[in-house]
Amino acid sequence: MLLTEAHLETPQAFGAAFILGVLVHIFVFRHGEWDLWTVKLIKAWASYEVTVSLFLTQLYSFSVWQALSVTSKWFASFATGITISLLAYRAFFHRLNRFPGPFLARLSAFYPTYLAVDEEHMYLEVQKLHEKYGDIVRIGPTEISIATPSSFRVIHATASPVTKSPFYGISHPWTNLLAERRKRQHANRRKAWDRAFTTKALKDYEHRVLKYTKLLTDRIDDMKGRPFNVSLWVNFYTFDIMGDLAFGKSFNMLENGVEHDFFIESHQTQGFMGAFRRLIWFFPLVAAVPILNNPYLKFQAFIRNQVETRRKNQPQEPDVFTYILEDYDALEKPTEQDYNNLCGDAHLIVIAGSDTTSSSTTCLLHHLALHPDVLAKLRTEIDDYKSTHEESDLISLGKLQYLQACIDESLRLYPVVPSGLPRMTPPKGMDIDGVYIPGDTIVHNPSYTMYRDERCFEKPNEFIPERWTTRPELIKDASVYAPFSTGRGVCAGKQLGLMEMRYVLMDILSRYDIAFAPGTNPQAFIDGLRDCYTLELPKLDMVFTPRAEVKVEG
């Protein structure tokens, strides 16, 4: 009997496709990670459309449009089965349903994405959810936020069974050290980074940090007391340093005062990543679609070019990339993935070492302008230091207790990663604070929320550096405080970032009086902070006036 479209468009046919979709969800998509399969699944769908349509045209004399109509309706029924099964499972049967949270958070990662995109204050949204629902809140289909103080060490300790979440795969196939989810491979690659940040290595970088510190203060001098955008220029400072230490040359933004294309692309990429970081499946799609992927390809091409140029031109003095490159060159037969990892690490050196240090420094200057008593006390310590040291060095500078206390307090109030680092529980699950967390659950310790928790800090919303020095009673539980992370994930470049902050703060505060520029609203700066995984800053205009009344030797 000759088949027609009517024979293949019966309720039975569509019902079979629908049931198949339900079964595929239950037995396939509910297991394992599918976030990076977006392009492969689209190709599989396209192959299905072409293959089955050709079969119908050849075997049953369908026209191309008739065949495509039938196969598209079959697929729509199949996809509907997957979707309804997925939503029903998440709404009523999911393993995380016993945890409180907004109902919409159960259904889709679009809910937390909406919260993240709406005003880009995800860390504040998470804090509100904890205030409403308690210490453990479900903020996504497979994601919970845990704010109990004792949970931090359980999740982030070196011996913790958790792994990094699928979020770290969004830059695939460029897998930098931070994105390496496999513990053994991470430990092996971490060795080169640890060599790059020994005390000896830091001393090799010190004169370069001093060079760019002087360039920054030269730019401040050029402004002669006029409004100076601290957010932008301190970011120029950190980017120029890390460009030197990664690629052997600066981006020259401090000298030119012009944003480098790489600087612009990096911030745009960071903003995009921060907004859509829970829609992991979206990133492979953007990377694969022509026109949409043009900025991404341009960005990658720049980094590859810098890596190749750096490999051909060894610097006279070692930089951070020297140690990463040593490990790569030691490979007998480096694979394409090894090279992708090398490029990813080059990118990581610049990004991880620039935006984080810049935001921390700028936030502290903002606090100091708001608290003249703290500023005066810090200046006294810095002036005393300069009067007894003809030349500064990273060892002695690291012993300035009140300076470090100010840095610690600023990082507590405005942590670099305010929403916390996403981790995934082991397949068998784990107990956290006596609560069983099912396997393959993404868990966060929300830094901003926990650092402002009265169970951990007295007067948690106040800027009081003395809590780290002479008033330890203001700290109830210091175990939650790890602005550079802890365990195997502790920031490799922590000491370099601190060295940059100490030098630039010492130089600025010993030479200038600081104040907000006329017309600047200090609260507008706080309101404009953006949670892009790391903290992104709005404009902050300040005025720097030479300290004519203070004369410091050295």
XYZ file of C-alpha atoms in Angstrom:
554
model
C 0.000 0.000 0.000
C 1.339 3.430 -0.925
C 2.048 5.488 2.191
C 0.956 9.115 2.381
C 1.641 11.843 4.896
C -1.625 10.948 6.619
C -0.380 7.442 7.384
C 2.680 8.818 9.175
C 0.951 11.663 11.001
C -1.354 9.622 13.190
C -1.712 10.096 16.951
C -0.029 6.714 17.329
C 3.049 7.875 15.409
C 3.348 11.110 17.351
C 2.637 9.289 20.609
C 5.428 6.824 19.905
C 7.852 9.698 19.263
C 6.676 11.404 22.467
C 7.186 8.247 24.538
C 10.611 7.758 22.983
C 11.499 11.294 24.112
C 10.388 10.502 27.669
C 12.476 7.314 27.692
C 15.541 9.108 26.314
C 15.286 11.678 29.096
C 14.858 9.042 31.809
C 17.539 6.624 30.663
C 20.015 8.902 28.862
C 19.882 12.618 29.647
C 19.354 12.172 33.390
C 22.751 10.524 33.607
C 26.154 12.090 32.991
C 27.037 15.577 31.779
C 25.596 16.827 28.486
C 26.453 20.520 28.757
C 29.189 20.476 26.106
C 27.226 18.272 23.681
C 25.169 21.119 22.210
C 26.780 21.171 18.776
C 26.972 17.362 18.586
C 23.273 17.037 19.408
C 22.347 19.644 16.805
C 24.405 17.745 14.236
C 22.673 14.519 15.267
C 19.288 16.188 14.771
C 20.340 17.507 11.353
C 21.592 14.038 10.370
C 18.268 12.542 11.440
C 16.318 15.066 9.366
C 18.401 14.458 6.256
C 18.637 10.669 6.554
C 14.993 9.959 7.358
C 13.766 12.520 4.821
C 15.859 10.898 2.091
C 14.517 7.506 3.137
C 10.927 8.750 2.788
C 11.550 10.381 -0.590
C 13.220 7.288 -2.008
C 11.053 4.556 -0.545
C 7.629 6.186 -0.564
C 7.951 8.813 -3.312
C 7.444 11.709 -0.900
C 8.447 15.154 -2.043
C 11.282 16.755 -0.106
C 8.879 19.129 1.644
C 6.485 16.309 2.524
C 9.345 14.304 4.008
C 10.703 17.262 5.976
C 7.214 18.031 7.281
C 6.805 14.497 8.616
C 10.272 14.236 10.164
C 9.968 17.683 11.754
C 6.652 16.758 13.378
C 8.123 13.497 14.628
C 11.059 15.363 16.103
C 8.770 17.981 17.661
C 6.850 15.184 19.403
C 10.126 13.597 20.512
C 11.451 16.928 21.862
C 8.126 17.599 23.605
C 8.431 14.239 25.354
C 11.917 15.123 26.577
C 10.817 18.571 27.750
C 7.691 17.471 29.617
C 9.541 14.571 31.226
C 12.354 16.932 32.246
C 10.034 19.549 33.760
C 7.874 16.970 35.539
C 10.934 15.273 37.001
C 12.453 18.535 38.213
C 9.166 19.845 39.602
C 8.007 16.755 41.487
C 10.574 13.945 41.613
C 14.049 15.489 41.630
C 16.533 14.472 44.327
C 16.914 18.119 45.442
C 13.210 18.840 45.923
C 13.478 18.579 49.707
C 15.659 21.694 49.790
C 13.798 25.031 49.978
C 13.980 27.645 47.272
C 11.901 29.374 44.582
C 9.744 26.928 42.605
C 11.047 28.293 39.296
C 14.592 27.446 40.393
C 13.594 23.779 40.224
C 12.579 23.949 36.597
C 15.368 25.637 34.689
C 18.770 27.291 34.866
C 17.072 30.209 33.132
C 15.785 31.281 36.569
C 19.202 31.943 38.190
C 20.360 33.304 34.824
C 17.538 35.844 34.945
C 18.610 36.840 38.458
C 22.210 37.176 37.283
C 21.356 39.227 34.193
C 18.608 41.446 35.628
C 20.851 43.814 37.587
C 24.077 41.758 37.569
C 23.934 41.539 41.367
C 23.683 37.771 41.722
C 25.573 37.835 45.028
C 22.884 40.100 46.494
C 20.102 37.918 45.088
C 21.668 34.868 46.718
C 21.915 36.737 50.024
C 18.194 37.583 49.818
C 17.338 33.943 49.106
C 19.269 32.830 52.185
C 17.490 35.431 54.312
C 14.153 34.045 53.088
C 14.786 30.292 52.934
C 17.627 29.611 55.371
C 21.168 28.251 55.210
C 20.606 25.797 52.360
C 18.785 27.125 49.291
C 18.110 25.553 45.929
C 18.970 28.171 43.330
C 18.871 25.988 40.204
C 17.732 22.566 38.983
C 20.921 20.873 40.205
C 22.403 23.705 42.254
C 22.251 24.655 45.922
C 23.860 27.438 47.936
C 25.080 26.552 51.434
C 25.810 29.349 53.917
C 26.548 27.447 57.144
C 30.000 28.479 58.439
C 31.150 24.907 59.097
C 30.354 23.812 55.535
C 33.180 25.811 53.972
C 36.049 23.579 55.083
C 34.054 20.430 54.315
C 33.605 21.550 50.716
C 36.956 23.223 50.053
C 39.433 21.199 52.124
C 42.256 19.471 50.259
C 40.826 16.049 51.141
C 37.263 16.988 50.165
C 35.641 14.547 47.709
C 34.035 17.364 45.706
C 35.203 18.238 42.201
C 34.904 21.374 40.120
C 31.499 21.860 38.532
C 30.738 21.681 34.770
C 30.976 25.495 34.719
C 34.734 25.132 34.414
C 34.314 23.502 31.009
C 32.878 26.541 29.253
C 36.243 27.460 27.711
C 36.650 23.953 26.220
C 38.875 22.952 24.454
C 41.095 25.600 26.109
C 41.557 24.091 29.544
C 43.645 26.371 31.724
C 44.806 25.365 35.199
C 41.722 26.864 36.836
C 39.448 24.943 34.457
C 41.186 21.576 34.998
C 38.577 19.442 36.765
C 40.599 16.226 37.063
C 42.443 16.272 40.387
C 45.559 14.353 39.333
C 46.055 16.393 36.161
C 45.463 19.589 38.114
C 48.108 18.602 40.670
C 50.634 17.846 37.909
C 50.036 21.132 36.103
C 49.987 23.104 39.353
C 53.684 22.312 39.959
C 54.797 24.698 37.207
C 52.584 27.449 38.610
C 53.984 26.927 42.094
C 57.520 27.329 40.714
C 56.398 30.545 39.028
C 55.386 32.094 42.352
C 58.138 31.120 44.781
C 59.722 33.915 46.818
C 62.735 33.838 44.488
C 60.507 34.143 41.418
C 58.568 37.013 42.978
C 61.830 38.877 43.571
C 62.562 38.486 39.853
C 59.229 40.159 39.062
C 59.546 42.866 41.699
C 61.370 45.479 39.636
C 58.743 45.142 36.908
C 55.973 45.753 39.416
C 57.850 48.846 40.603
C 58.210 50.054 37.024
C 54.446 49.969 36.432
C 53.713 51.380 39.870
C 55.764 54.442 38.905
C 53.932 54.694 35.585
C 50.609 54.730 37.436
C 51.691 57.461 39.851
C 53.079 59.423 36.887
C 49.579 59.339 35.372
C 48.149 60.527 38.695
C 50.670 63.391 38.677
C 49.607 64.288 35.140
C 46.015 64.797 36.306
C 47.151 67.512 38.760
C 44.242 67.075 41.141
C 41.597 66.558 38.455
C 39.139 63.608 38.591
C 40.949 60.327 38.005
C 39.035 57.121 37.173
C 40.655 54.746 39.656
C 38.754 51.680 38.426
C 40.091 52.087 34.905
C 43.661 53.143 35.618
C 44.339 50.557 38.310
C 43.026 47.955 35.863
C 45.476 49.327 33.264
C 48.188 48.923 35.897
C 47.439 45.275 36.637
C 46.875 44.367 32.965
C 50.183 45.920 31.931
C 52.026 43.998 34.644
C 50.446 40.679 33.727
C 50.953 41.272 30.011
C 54.655 41.706 30.770
C 54.738 38.551 32.912
C 52.695 36.457 30.462
C 53.763 37.606 26.998
C 57.027 39.387 27.744
C 55.593 42.800 26.892
C 53.155 45.294 28.318
C 49.862 46.325 26.739
C 51.163 49.928 27.126
C 47.853 51.194 28.471
C 49.488 53.141 31.303
C 51.686 54.948 28.796
C 49.073 55.504 26.087
C 45.938 55.844 28.179
C 44.088 53.834 25.530
C 42.210 50.588 26.119
C 43.897 47.709 24.287
C 41.655 45.492 22.139
C 42.549 42.519 24.344
C 41.522 44.511 27.418
C 38.149 45.346 25.857
C 37.528 41.783 24.642
C 38.493 40.344 28.021
C 35.950 42.452 29.863
C 33.237 41.759 27.313
C 33.954 38.037 27.545
C 33.934 38.190 31.343
C 30.599 39.983 31.344
C 29.068 37.451 28.949
C 30.463 34.526 30.920
C 29.228 35.952 34.200
C 25.725 36.545 32.910
C 25.237 33.155 31.259
C 27.560 30.930 33.284
C 24.738 28.592 34.279
C 23.707 28.004 30.655
C 26.829 25.999 29.932
C 25.305 24.425 26.821
C 25.074 27.895 25.273
C 28.847 28.460 25.096
C 29.708 25.682 22.586
C 26.864 26.981 20.422
C 28.197 30.548 20.386
C 31.710 29.267 19.660
C 30.453 27.257 16.662
C 28.102 29.722 14.951
C 29.668 31.972 12.271
C 29.402 35.721 12.925
C 28.538 35.056 16.574
C 31.939 33.460 17.062
C 33.932 36.219 15.341
C 34.931 37.989 18.594
C 35.731 34.615 20.168
C 37.933 33.546 17.240
C 39.651 36.936 17.148
C 40.290 36.676 20.881
C 41.796 33.191 20.526
C 43.894 34.230 17.530
C 45.421 37.091 19.512
C 46.411 34.801 22.371
C 47.874 32.185 20.006
C 49.875 34.897 18.278
C 51.196 36.172 21.607
C 52.109 32.647 22.694
C 53.985 31.950 19.458
C 55.788 35.295 19.608
C 56.740 34.652 23.213
C 58.027 31.139 22.388
C 60.284 32.540 19.670
C 61.587 35.397 21.833
C 62.814 34.213 25.205
C 63.063 37.112 27.696
C 66.353 37.947 29.380
C 64.683 37.487 32.752
C 62.188 34.746 33.632
C 58.511 35.600 33.796
C 55.481 33.567 34.853
C 55.088 32.042 31.400
C 58.686 30.797 31.521
C 57.702 28.112 34.010
C 54.521 27.106 32.169
C 56.451 26.877 28.907
C 59.146 24.716 30.502
C 56.578 22.029 31.258
C 55.154 22.227 27.739
C 58.573 22.025 26.081
C 59.428 19.000 28.237
C 56.633 16.978 26.609
C 57.976 14.434 24.103
C 55.023 14.654 21.754
C 52.706 17.500 22.758
C 49.163 17.012 21.518
C 46.742 19.587 20.193
C 45.077 19.548 23.613
C 48.433 20.262 25.277
C 48.814 23.325 23.057
C 45.250 24.426 23.814
C 46.073 24.126 27.513
C 49.200 26.238 27.010
C 47.169 28.999 25.353
C 44.552 28.733 28.078
C 47.219 29.154 30.752
C 48.634 32.213 28.975
C 45.185 33.763 29.034
C 44.718 32.803 32.684
C 47.963 34.513 33.728
C 46.666 37.848 32.460
C 43.036 37.580 33.560
C 43.484 35.955 36.968
C 46.329 38.308 37.807
C 44.730 41.550 36.685
C 40.997 41.955 37.279
C 41.080 40.426 40.757
C 43.974 42.582 41.989
C 42.499 45.659 40.349
C 39.063 45.259 41.931
C 40.560 44.590 45.376
C 42.800 47.674 45.208
C 40.042 49.961 43.964
C 37.535 48.785 46.575
C 40.084 49.429 49.315
C 40.767 52.971 48.078
C 37.001 53.522 48.118
C 36.845 52.352 51.745
C 39.792 54.521 52.771
C 38.199 57.623 51.275
C 35.081 56.864 53.328
C 37.030 56.264 56.555
C 39.591 59.049 57.169
C 40.451 57.623 60.600
C 41.545 54.327 59.030
C 43.394 56.218 56.305
C 45.309 58.283 58.875
C 46.306 55.202 60.840
C 47.435 53.386 57.714
C 49.425 56.405 56.561
C 51.244 56.501 59.878
C 52.320 52.898 59.414
C 53.418 53.556 55.833
C 55.277 56.765 56.748
C 57.081 54.978 59.578
C 58.041 52.201 57.199
C 59.413 54.578 54.571
C 61.391 56.528 57.157
C 63.246 53.358 58.178
C 63.669 51.741 54.748
C 65.701 53.410 52.031
C 64.288 50.925 49.543
C 61.122 48.896 49.775
C 61.114 45.149 49.237
C 58.392 42.546 49.148
C 59.522 40.783 52.349
C 59.543 43.826 54.624
C 56.477 45.314 52.956
C 54.593 42.111 53.722
C 55.167 42.727 57.435
C 53.054 45.893 57.534
C 50.264 44.535 59.706
C 47.736 47.327 59.381
C 48.132 47.505 55.605
C 47.430 43.783 55.426
C 44.496 44.204 57.800
C 43.004 46.860 55.511
C 43.443 44.567 52.514
C 41.849 41.657 54.383
C 38.910 43.754 55.532
C 38.239 45.118 52.055
C 38.368 41.587 50.609
C 35.961 40.449 53.305
C 33.375 43.082 52.437
C 33.801 42.766 48.673
C 35.288 39.358 47.836
C 36.717 38.858 44.373
C 34.324 35.950 43.658
C 31.249 37.143 45.571
C 28.920 34.235 44.772
C 31.491 31.591 45.626
C 33.237 28.831 43.709
C 30.945 26.158 42.210
C 31.801 22.608 43.205
C 30.140 19.241 42.527
C 29.456 16.515 45.054
C 30.719 12.978 44.308
C 28.281 10.544 42.616
C 27.466 8.835 45.913
C 26.693 12.156 47.593
C 28.125 13.472 50.864
C 27.141 14.764 54.299
C 27.566 18.478 54.970
C 26.723 19.656 58.474
C 24.717 16.491 59.054
C 22.654 17.024 55.902
C 22.919 14.527 53.058
C 23.616 16.273 49.750
C 22.834 13.968 46.791
C 25.507 13.106 44.248
C 26.356 15.298 41.253
C 24.894 18.364 42.955
C 26.502 21.744 42.314
C 27.210 23.442 45.648
C 28.324 26.986 46.453
C 29.531 28.696 49.588
C 28.391 32.282 48.837
C 31.375 34.370 49.923
C 29.587 37.713 50.119
C 26.802 36.253 52.270
C 29.100 34.289 54.585
C 31.587 37.126 55.083
C 28.700 39.307 56.294
C 27.227 36.653 58.587
C 27.009 37.615 62.277
C 27.873 34.019 63.165
C 31.307 34.664 61.653
C 31.981 38.363 62.219
C 30.792 40.965 64.712
C 29.445 44.091 63.012
C 29.774 42.256 59.698
C 28.763 45.163 57.446
C 31.268 47.611 58.931
C 34.779 48.317 57.662
C 36.922 47.633 60.754
C 40.500 46.566 59.870
C 41.316 46.228 63.582
C 39.380 42.957 63.662
C 42.485 41.436 62.016
C 44.938 43.031 64.474
C 44.017 44.474 67.876
C 40.340 43.465 68.069
C 40.241 39.724 67.344
C 37.002 39.427 69.318
C 35.261 40.842 66.217
C 36.048 37.579 64.421
C 33.878 34.680 65.579
C 34.787 32.128 62.916
C 37.757 32.875 60.670
C 37.542 29.464 58.982
C 35.081 30.774 56.386
C 37.454 33.528 55.262
C 39.510 32.481 52.256
C 39.457 35.285 49.653
C 42.122 33.475 47.619
C 40.357 30.121 48.108
C 41.965 27.255 50.006
C 43.005 23.626 49.674
C 44.132 22.443 46.262
C 42.298 25.356 44.657
C 44.166 28.136 46.464
C 45.208 30.930 44.102
C 48.744 30.272 42.840
C 49.383 33.975 42.253
C 48.172 35.156 45.645
C 51.536 36.578 46.730
C 52.066 38.385 43.425
C 48.647 40.015 43.736
C 49.395 41.076 47.303
C 52.777 42.454 46.257
C 51.136 44.594 43.566
C 48.520 45.862 46.015
C 51.050 46.680 48.728
C 53.356 48.582 46.393
C 50.680 50.632 44.688
C 48.847 51.433 47.939
C 52.068 52.402 49.700
C 53.140 54.642 46.837
C 49.763 56.344 46.449
C 48.996 56.836 50.138
C 52.472 58.099 51.019
C 52.357 60.707 48.258
C 48.745 61.859 47.991
C 45.688 62.880 49.918
C 42.741 61.028 48.447
C 39.101 62.048 48.144
C 36.101 61.374 45.961
C 35.889 63.727 43.001
C 33.247 66.482 43.235
C 29.871 65.098 42.216
C 30.888 61.488 42.839
C 28.370 59.465 44.838
C 30.267 56.807 46.842
C 27.154 54.625 47.074
C 26.768 54.649 43.287
C 30.070 52.792 43.068
C 28.774 50.063 45.404
C 25.457 49.875 43.555
C 27.312 49.540 40.260
C 29.392 46.499 41.230
C 28.680 43.607 38.855
C 28.858 39.902 39.619
C 30.520 38.468 36.500
C 31.799 35.446 38.421
C 34.560 37.814 39.508
C 33.665 41.313 40.654
C 33.544 43.914 37.871
C 33.727 47.582 38.848
C 31.963 50.732 37.663
C 33.703 54.047 37.198
C 35.169 55.597 40.358
C 36.447 59.163 40.052
C 38.806 60.266 42.807
C 41.069 63.265 43.294
C 44.707 62.823 44.334
C 46.396 65.851 45.886
C 50.125 65.826 46.761
C 50.765 65.614 50.505
C 52.725 68.845 50.860
C 52.738 68.665 54.655
C 54.488 65.278 54.849
C 58.086 64.726 53.941
C 59.287 61.141 53.970
C 62.861 60.017 53.569
C 63.590 57.374 50.934
